[in-house]
mmCIF file of N, CA and C in Angstrom:
data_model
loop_
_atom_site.group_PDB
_atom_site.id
_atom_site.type_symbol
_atom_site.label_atom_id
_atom_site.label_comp_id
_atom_site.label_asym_id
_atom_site.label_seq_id
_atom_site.Cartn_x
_atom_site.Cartn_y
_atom_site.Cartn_z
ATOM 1 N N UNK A 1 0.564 -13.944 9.639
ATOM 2 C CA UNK A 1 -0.318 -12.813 9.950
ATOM 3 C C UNK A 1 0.424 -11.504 9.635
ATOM 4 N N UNK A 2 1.780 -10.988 9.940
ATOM 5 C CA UNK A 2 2.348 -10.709 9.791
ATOM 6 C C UNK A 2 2.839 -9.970 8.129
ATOM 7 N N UNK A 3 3.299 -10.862 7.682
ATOM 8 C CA UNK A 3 3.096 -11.038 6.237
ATOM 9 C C UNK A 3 1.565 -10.593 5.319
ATOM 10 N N UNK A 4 0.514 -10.875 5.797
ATOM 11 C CA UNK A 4 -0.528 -10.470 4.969
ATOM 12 C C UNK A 4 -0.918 -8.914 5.624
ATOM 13 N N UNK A 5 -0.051 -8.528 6.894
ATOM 14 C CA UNK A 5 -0.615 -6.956 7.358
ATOM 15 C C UNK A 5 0.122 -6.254 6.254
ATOM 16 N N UNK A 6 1.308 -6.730 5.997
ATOM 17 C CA UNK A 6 2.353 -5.810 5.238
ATOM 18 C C UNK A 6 2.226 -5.628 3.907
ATOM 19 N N UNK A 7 1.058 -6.729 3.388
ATOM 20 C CA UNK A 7 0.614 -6.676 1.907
ATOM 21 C C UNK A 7 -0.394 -6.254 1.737
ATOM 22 N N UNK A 8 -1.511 -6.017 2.697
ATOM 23 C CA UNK A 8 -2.738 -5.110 2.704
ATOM 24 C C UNK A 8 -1.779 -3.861 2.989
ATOM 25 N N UNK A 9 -1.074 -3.711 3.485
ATOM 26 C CA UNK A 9 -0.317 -1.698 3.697
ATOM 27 C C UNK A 9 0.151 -1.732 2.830
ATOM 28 N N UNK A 10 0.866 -2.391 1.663
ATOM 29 C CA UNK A 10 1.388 -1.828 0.346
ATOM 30 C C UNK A 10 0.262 -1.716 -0.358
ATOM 31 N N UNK A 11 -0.167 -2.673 -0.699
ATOM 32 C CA UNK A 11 -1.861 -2.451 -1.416
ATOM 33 C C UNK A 11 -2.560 -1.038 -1.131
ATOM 34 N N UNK A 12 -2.573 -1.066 -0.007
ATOM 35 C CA UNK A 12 -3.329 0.202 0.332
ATOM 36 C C UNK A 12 -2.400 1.655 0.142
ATOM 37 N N UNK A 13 -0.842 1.492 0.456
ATOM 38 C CA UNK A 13 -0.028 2.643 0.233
ATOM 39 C C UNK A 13 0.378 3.059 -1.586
ATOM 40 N N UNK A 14 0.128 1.807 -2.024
ATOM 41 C CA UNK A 14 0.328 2.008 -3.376
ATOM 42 C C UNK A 14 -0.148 3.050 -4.254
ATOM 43 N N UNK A 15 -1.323 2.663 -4.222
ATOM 44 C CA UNK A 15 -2.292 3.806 -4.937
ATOM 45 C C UNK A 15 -2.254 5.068 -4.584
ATOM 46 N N UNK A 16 -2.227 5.210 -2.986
ATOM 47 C CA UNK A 16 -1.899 6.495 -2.771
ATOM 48 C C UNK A 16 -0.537 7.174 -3.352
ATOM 49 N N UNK A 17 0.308 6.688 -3.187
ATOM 50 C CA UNK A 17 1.746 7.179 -3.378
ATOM 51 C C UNK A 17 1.833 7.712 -5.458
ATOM 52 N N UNK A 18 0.667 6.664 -5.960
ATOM 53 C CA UNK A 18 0.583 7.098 -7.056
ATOM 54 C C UNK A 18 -0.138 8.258 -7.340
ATOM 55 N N UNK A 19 -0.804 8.585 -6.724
ATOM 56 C CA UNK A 19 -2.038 9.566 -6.819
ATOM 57 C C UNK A 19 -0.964 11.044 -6.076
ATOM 58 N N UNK A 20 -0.797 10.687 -5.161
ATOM 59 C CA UNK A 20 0.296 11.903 -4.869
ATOM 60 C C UNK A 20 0.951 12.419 -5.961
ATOM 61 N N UNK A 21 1.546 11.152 -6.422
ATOM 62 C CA UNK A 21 2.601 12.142 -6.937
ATOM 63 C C UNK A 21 2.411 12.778 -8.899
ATOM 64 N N UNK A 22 1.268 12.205 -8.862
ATOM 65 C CA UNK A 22 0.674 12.253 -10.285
ATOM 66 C C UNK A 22 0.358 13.566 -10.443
#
């Protein structure tokens, strides 16, 4: 459970972090 919270929050932080800094 654990494991799939932390891969939906990269998933989800990803894009942002790209979009920031673009």
């Amino acid at each position: 459970m654990l494991r799939n919270i932390c891969r939906i929050f990269a998933m989800a932080i990803f894009p942002y972090d790209v979009m920031i800094q673009t």
